[in-house]
């Protein structure tokens, strides 16, 4: 099963679901797809789409998932890599009205650069990332509050 996490922002991330749908149609994705869509309204008979789910249900889906496709939110990424899951992260983009700014690009680059996830910037690169995920071994996530604070501080300084 593939779990898709779009977070709880009140903006749509329609283009990611369109790309996932395309990859299902092309046979790249053969597994069941469960989507936690938040405020993204999308109709599909190929995916099981739920708006918001409880923390317990989210954790169960994460445990059961073969891999996770997520937006570039820190919470979704960290909760998934903590479970040792393969994660493909795609940042929400300001120019598409998906977020107030482009901070998720830096978040995705940071986690990708450290080897925790496969980070892509363009949804069109999803097919390549899915293929890459078959051999991807994510770096084990270890809680390091000092490093996390440093990363957050560096990020804030860039804004």
PDB file of C-alpha atoms in Angstrom:
ATOM      1  CA  UNK A   1       0.000   0.000   0.000  1.00  0.00           C
ATOM      2  CA  UNK A   2       1.134   3.537  -0.762  1.00  0.00           C
ATOM      3  CA  UNK A   3       0.150   6.279   1.656  1.00  0.00           C
ATOM      4  CA  UNK A   4      -0.131   9.831   0.359  1.00  0.00           C
ATOM      5  CA  UNK A   5      -0.005  12.641   2.937  1.00  0.00           C
ATOM      6  CA  UNK A   6      -1.109  16.120   1.892  1.00  0.00           C
ATOM      7  CA  UNK A   7      -1.177  17.625   5.373  1.00  0.00           C
ATOM      8  CA  UNK A   8      -3.826  19.878   6.831  1.00  0.00           C
ATOM      9  CA  UNK A   9      -3.154  23.178   5.062  1.00  0.00           C
ATOM     10  CA  UNK A  10      -6.285  24.862   3.763  1.00  0.00           C
ATOM     11  CA  UNK A  11      -4.797  24.999   0.244  1.00  0.00           C
ATOM     12  CA  UNK A  12      -5.186  22.359  -2.451  1.00  0.00           C
ATOM     13  CA  UNK A  13      -2.376  20.122  -3.703  1.00  0.00           C
ATOM     14  CA  UNK A  14      -4.392  18.911  -6.673  1.00  0.00           C
ATOM     15  CA  UNK A  15      -1.445  18.635  -9.070  1.00  0.00           C
ATOM     16  CA  UNK A  16       0.271  15.955  -6.953  1.00  0.00           C
ATOM     17  CA  UNK A  17      -2.868  13.806  -6.967  1.00  0.00           C
ATOM     18  CA  UNK A  18      -3.207  14.322 -10.730  1.00  0.00           C
ATOM     19  CA  UNK A  19       0.340  12.997 -11.165  1.00  0.00           C
ATOM     20  CA  UNK A  20      -0.306  10.017  -8.874  1.00  0.00           C
ATOM     21  CA  UNK A  21      -3.468   9.249 -10.865  1.00  0.00           C
ATOM     22  CA  UNK A  22      -1.422   9.404 -14.081  1.00  0.00           C
ATOM     23  CA  UNK A  23       1.150   6.965 -12.636  1.00  0.00           C
ATOM     24  CA  UNK A  24      -1.632   4.565 -11.645  1.00  0.00           C
ATOM     25  CA  UNK A  25      -3.109   4.716 -15.163  1.00  0.00           C
ATOM     26  CA  UNK A  26       0.349   4.045 -16.672  1.00  0.00           C
ATOM     27  CA  UNK A  27       0.899   1.046 -14.393  1.00  0.00           C
ATOM     28  CA  UNK A  28       3.848   2.595 -12.556  1.00  0.00           C
ATOM     29  CA  UNK A  29       1.818   2.403  -9.341  1.00  0.00           C
ATOM     30  CA  UNK A  30       0.166  -0.977  -8.907  1.00  0.00           C
ATOM     31  CA  UNK A  31      -0.405  -0.919  -5.154  1.00  0.00           C
ATOM     32  CA  UNK A  32      -3.475   0.324  -3.329  1.00  0.00           C
ATOM     33  CA  UNK A  33      -3.215   4.086  -2.727  1.00  0.00           C
ATOM     34  CA  UNK A  34      -4.682   5.717   0.369  1.00  0.00           C
ATOM     35  CA  UNK A  35      -4.695   9.522   0.418  1.00  0.00           C
ATOM     36  CA  UNK A  36      -4.983  11.771   3.468  1.00  0.00           C
ATOM     37  CA  UNK A  37      -6.102  14.762   1.410  1.00  0.00           C
ATOM     38  CA  UNK A  38      -6.765  17.484   3.976  1.00  0.00           C
ATOM     39  CA  UNK A  39      -8.477  20.266   2.060  1.00  0.00           C
ATOM     40  CA  UNK A  40      -7.562  18.955  -1.389  1.00  0.00           C
ATOM     41  CA  UNK A  41     -10.772  17.950  -3.148  1.00  0.00           C
ATOM     42  CA  UNK A  42     -10.095  15.273  -5.739  1.00  0.00           C
ATOM     43  CA  UNK A  43     -12.291  12.540  -7.193  1.00  0.00           C
ATOM     44  CA  UNK A  44     -10.787   9.200  -8.163  1.00  0.00           C
ATOM     45  CA  UNK A  45     -11.981   5.617  -8.366  1.00  0.00           C
ATOM     46  CA  UNK A  46      -8.321   4.527  -8.360  1.00  0.00           C
ATOM     47  CA  UNK A  47      -7.449   5.898  -4.899  1.00  0.00           C
ATOM     48  CA  UNK A  48      -9.078   5.781  -1.479  1.00  0.00           C
ATOM     49  CA  UNK A  49      -9.277   9.446  -0.467  1.00  0.00           C
ATOM     50  CA  UNK A  50     -10.056  10.657   3.059  1.00  0.00           C
ATOM     51  CA  UNK A  51      -9.997  14.277   4.185  1.00  0.00           C
ATOM     52  CA  UNK A  52      -8.597  14.131   7.704  1.00  0.00           C
ATOM     53  CA  UNK A  53      -7.801  11.133   9.868  1.00  0.00           C
ATOM     54  CA  UNK A  54      -7.006  10.605  13.523  1.00  0.00           C
ATOM     55  CA  UNK A  55      -3.427  10.407  14.721  1.00  0.00           C
ATOM     56  CA  UNK A  56      -3.957   6.733  15.541  1.00  0.00           C
ATOM     57  CA  UNK A  57      -5.288   5.963  12.044  1.00  0.00           C
ATOM     58  CA  UNK A  58      -2.438   7.933  10.472  1.00  0.00           C
ATOM     59  CA  UNK A  59       0.127   5.914  12.427  1.00  0.00           C
ATOM     60  CA  UNK A  60      -1.560   2.662  11.421  1.00  0.00           C
ATOM     61  CA  UNK A  61      -1.512   3.656   7.742  1.00  0.00           C
ATOM     62  CA  UNK A  62       2.155   4.695   8.051  1.00  0.00           C
ATOM     63  CA  UNK A  63       3.024   1.351   9.647  1.00  0.00           C
ATOM     64  CA  UNK A  64       1.244  -0.570   6.875  1.00  0.00           C
ATOM     65  CA  UNK A  65       2.571   1.498   3.948  1.00  0.00           C
ATOM     66  CA  UNK A  66       5.217   0.110   1.612  1.00  0.00           C
ATOM     67  CA  UNK A  67       6.239   3.712   1.018  1.00  0.00           C
ATOM     68  CA  UNK A  68       4.882   7.203   1.528  1.00  0.00           C
ATOM     69  CA  UNK A  69       4.428  10.106  -0.855  1.00  0.00           C
ATOM     70  CA  UNK A  70       4.072  13.371   1.016  1.00  0.00           C
ATOM     71  CA  UNK A  71       4.018  17.127   0.673  1.00  0.00           C
ATOM     72  CA  UNK A  72       7.058  18.953   2.056  1.00  0.00           C
ATOM     73  CA  UNK A  73       5.696  19.443   5.563  1.00  0.00           C
ATOM     74  CA  UNK A  74       8.161  18.738   8.358  1.00  0.00           C
ATOM     75  CA  UNK A  75       5.603  16.849  10.456  1.00  0.00           C
ATOM     76  CA  UNK A  76       4.618  14.471   7.662  1.00  0.00           C
ATOM     77  CA  UNK A  77       8.231  13.854   6.676  1.00  0.00           C
ATOM     78  CA  UNK A  78       9.582  13.296  10.194  1.00  0.00           C
ATOM     79  CA  UNK A  79       6.702  11.080  11.337  1.00  0.00           C
ATOM     80  CA  UNK A  80       7.285   8.886   8.267  1.00  0.00           C
ATOM     81  CA  UNK A  81      11.087   8.653   8.387  1.00  0.00           C
ATOM     82  CA  UNK A  82      10.965   7.928  12.123  1.00  0.00           C
ATOM     83  CA  UNK A  83       9.111   4.762  11.165  1.00  0.00           C
ATOM     84  CA  UNK A  84      11.908   3.850   8.741  1.00  0.00           C
ATOM     85  CA  UNK A  85       9.694   4.287   5.692  1.00  0.00           C
ATOM     86  CA  UNK A  86      10.790   5.131   2.188  1.00  0.00           C
ATOM     87  CA  UNK A  87       9.480   8.633   1.560  1.00  0.00           C
ATOM     88  CA  UNK A  88       9.056  10.649  -1.609  1.00  0.00           C
ATOM     89  CA  UNK A  89       8.452  14.303  -0.765  1.00  0.00           C
ATOM     90  CA  UNK A  90       7.125  16.969  -3.114  1.00  0.00           C
ATOM     91  CA  UNK A  91       7.000  20.595  -1.945  1.00  0.00           C
ATOM     92  CA  UNK A  92       3.849  22.656  -2.194  1.00  0.00           C
ATOM     93  CA  UNK A  93       4.572  25.721  -4.328  1.00  0.00           C
ATOM     94  CA  UNK A  94       3.453  29.298  -3.799  1.00  0.00           C
ATOM     95  CA  UNK A  95       3.070  29.980  -7.533  1.00  0.00           C
ATOM     96  CA  UNK A  96       0.354  27.286  -7.731  1.00  0.00           C
ATOM     97  CA  UNK A  97      -1.497  28.671  -4.704  1.00  0.00           C
ATOM     98  CA  UNK A  98      -0.527  25.614  -2.642  1.00  0.00           C
ATOM     99  CA  UNK A  99       1.171  27.510   0.190  1.00  0.00           C
ATOM    100  CA  UNK A 100       1.943  31.038   1.379  1.00  0.00           C
ATOM    101  CA  UNK A 101       5.598  30.775   0.273  1.00  0.00           C
ATOM    102  CA  UNK A 102       8.107  28.240  -1.044  1.00  0.00           C
ATOM    103  CA  UNK A 103       9.663  27.149   2.248  1.00  0.00           C
ATOM    104  CA  UNK A 104       8.822  23.491   1.558  1.00  0.00           C
ATOM    105  CA  UNK A 105      11.411  23.462  -1.240  1.00  0.00           C
ATOM    106  CA  UNK A 106      14.175  24.001   1.325  1.00  0.00           C
ATOM    107  CA  UNK A 107      12.693  21.452   3.717  1.00  0.00           C
ATOM    108  CA  UNK A 108      12.587  18.782   1.008  1.00  0.00           C
ATOM    109  CA  UNK A 109      16.124  19.637  -0.201  1.00  0.00           C
ATOM    110  CA  UNK A 110      17.434  19.415   3.365  1.00  0.00           C
ATOM    111  CA  UNK A 111      15.954  15.974   4.121  1.00  0.00           C
ATOM    112  CA  UNK A 112      16.899  14.716   0.651  1.00  0.00           C
ATOM    113  CA  UNK A 113      20.471  15.978   1.006  1.00  0.00           C
ATOM    114  CA  UNK A 114      20.834  14.105   4.278  1.00  0.00           C
ATOM    115  CA  UNK A 115      19.650  10.843   2.712  1.00  0.00           C
ATOM    116  CA  UNK A 116      16.391  10.489   4.644  1.00  0.00           C
ATOM    117  CA  UNK A 117      14.028  10.828   1.673  1.00  0.00           C
ATOM    118  CA  UNK A 118      13.779  11.085  -2.078  1.00  0.00           C
ATOM    119  CA  UNK A 119      12.958  14.725  -2.616  1.00  0.00           C
ATOM    120  CA  UNK A 120      11.672  16.061  -5.917  1.00  0.00           C
ATOM    121  CA  UNK A 121      10.722  19.582  -6.848  1.00  0.00           C
ATOM    122  CA  UNK A 122       8.516  18.909  -9.880  1.00  0.00           C
ATOM    123  CA  UNK A 123       5.538  16.552  -9.763  1.00  0.00           C
ATOM    124  CA  UNK A 124       6.541  15.400 -13.249  1.00  0.00           C
ATOM    125  CA  UNK A 125       9.553  13.697 -11.628  1.00  0.00           C
ATOM    126  CA  UNK A 126       7.309  11.422  -9.542  1.00  0.00           C
ATOM    127  CA  UNK A 127       7.588   8.454 -11.939  1.00  0.00           C
ATOM    128  CA  UNK A 128      11.394   8.565 -11.759  1.00  0.00           C
ATOM    129  CA  UNK A 129      11.269   8.855  -7.949  1.00  0.00           C
ATOM    130  CA  UNK A 130       8.922   5.865  -7.650  1.00  0.00           C
ATOM    131  CA  UNK A 131      11.286   3.767  -9.759  1.00  0.00           C
ATOM    132  CA  UNK A 132      14.260   5.012  -7.708  1.00  0.00           C
ATOM    133  CA  UNK A 133      12.461   4.159  -4.455  1.00  0.00           C
ATOM    134  CA  UNK A 134      12.663   0.431  -5.241  1.00  0.00           C
ATOM    135  CA  UNK A 135      16.411   0.474  -4.464  1.00  0.00           C
ATOM    136  CA  UNK A 136      16.451   3.432  -2.069  1.00  0.00           C
ATOM    137  CA  UNK A 137      17.624   2.711   1.453  1.00  0.00           C
ATOM    138  CA  UNK A 138      16.742   5.663   3.674  1.00  0.00           C
ATOM    139  CA  UNK A 139      19.171   6.850   6.290  1.00  0.00           C
ATOM    140  CA  UNK A 140      17.956   5.889   9.763  1.00  0.00           C
ATOM    141  CA  UNK A 141      16.407   8.905  11.443  1.00  0.00           C
ATOM    142  CA  UNK A 142      17.784   9.663  14.871  1.00  0.00           C
ATOM    143  CA  UNK A 143      16.403  12.383  17.059  1.00  0.00           C
ATOM    144  CA  UNK A 144      19.015  15.094  17.406  1.00  0.00           C
ATOM    145  CA  UNK A 145      17.427  18.185  18.875  1.00  0.00           C
ATOM    146  CA  UNK A 146      20.580  20.307  18.536  1.00  0.00           C
ATOM    147  CA  UNK A 147      20.884  19.495  14.836  1.00  0.00           C
ATOM    148  CA  UNK A 148      17.159  20.063  14.313  1.00  0.00           C
ATOM    149  CA  UNK A 149      17.315  23.458  16.047  1.00  0.00           C
ATOM    150  CA  UNK A 150      20.349  24.401  13.953  1.00  0.00           C
ATOM    151  CA  UNK A 151      18.535  23.365  10.764  1.00  0.00           C
ATOM    152  CA  UNK A 152      15.445  25.375  11.736  1.00  0.00           C
ATOM    153  CA  UNK A 153      17.551  28.415  12.653  1.00  0.00           C
ATOM    154  CA  UNK A 154      19.399  28.254   9.313  1.00  0.00           C
ATOM    155  CA  UNK A 155      16.095  27.967   7.514  1.00  0.00           C
ATOM    156  CA  UNK A 156      14.634  30.966   9.363  1.00  0.00           C
ATOM    157  CA  UNK A 157      17.750  33.020   8.610  1.00  0.00           C
ATOM    158  CA  UNK A 158      17.208  32.391   4.883  1.00  0.00           C
ATOM    159  CA  UNK A 159      13.642  33.718   4.959  1.00  0.00           C
TER     160      UNK A 159
END
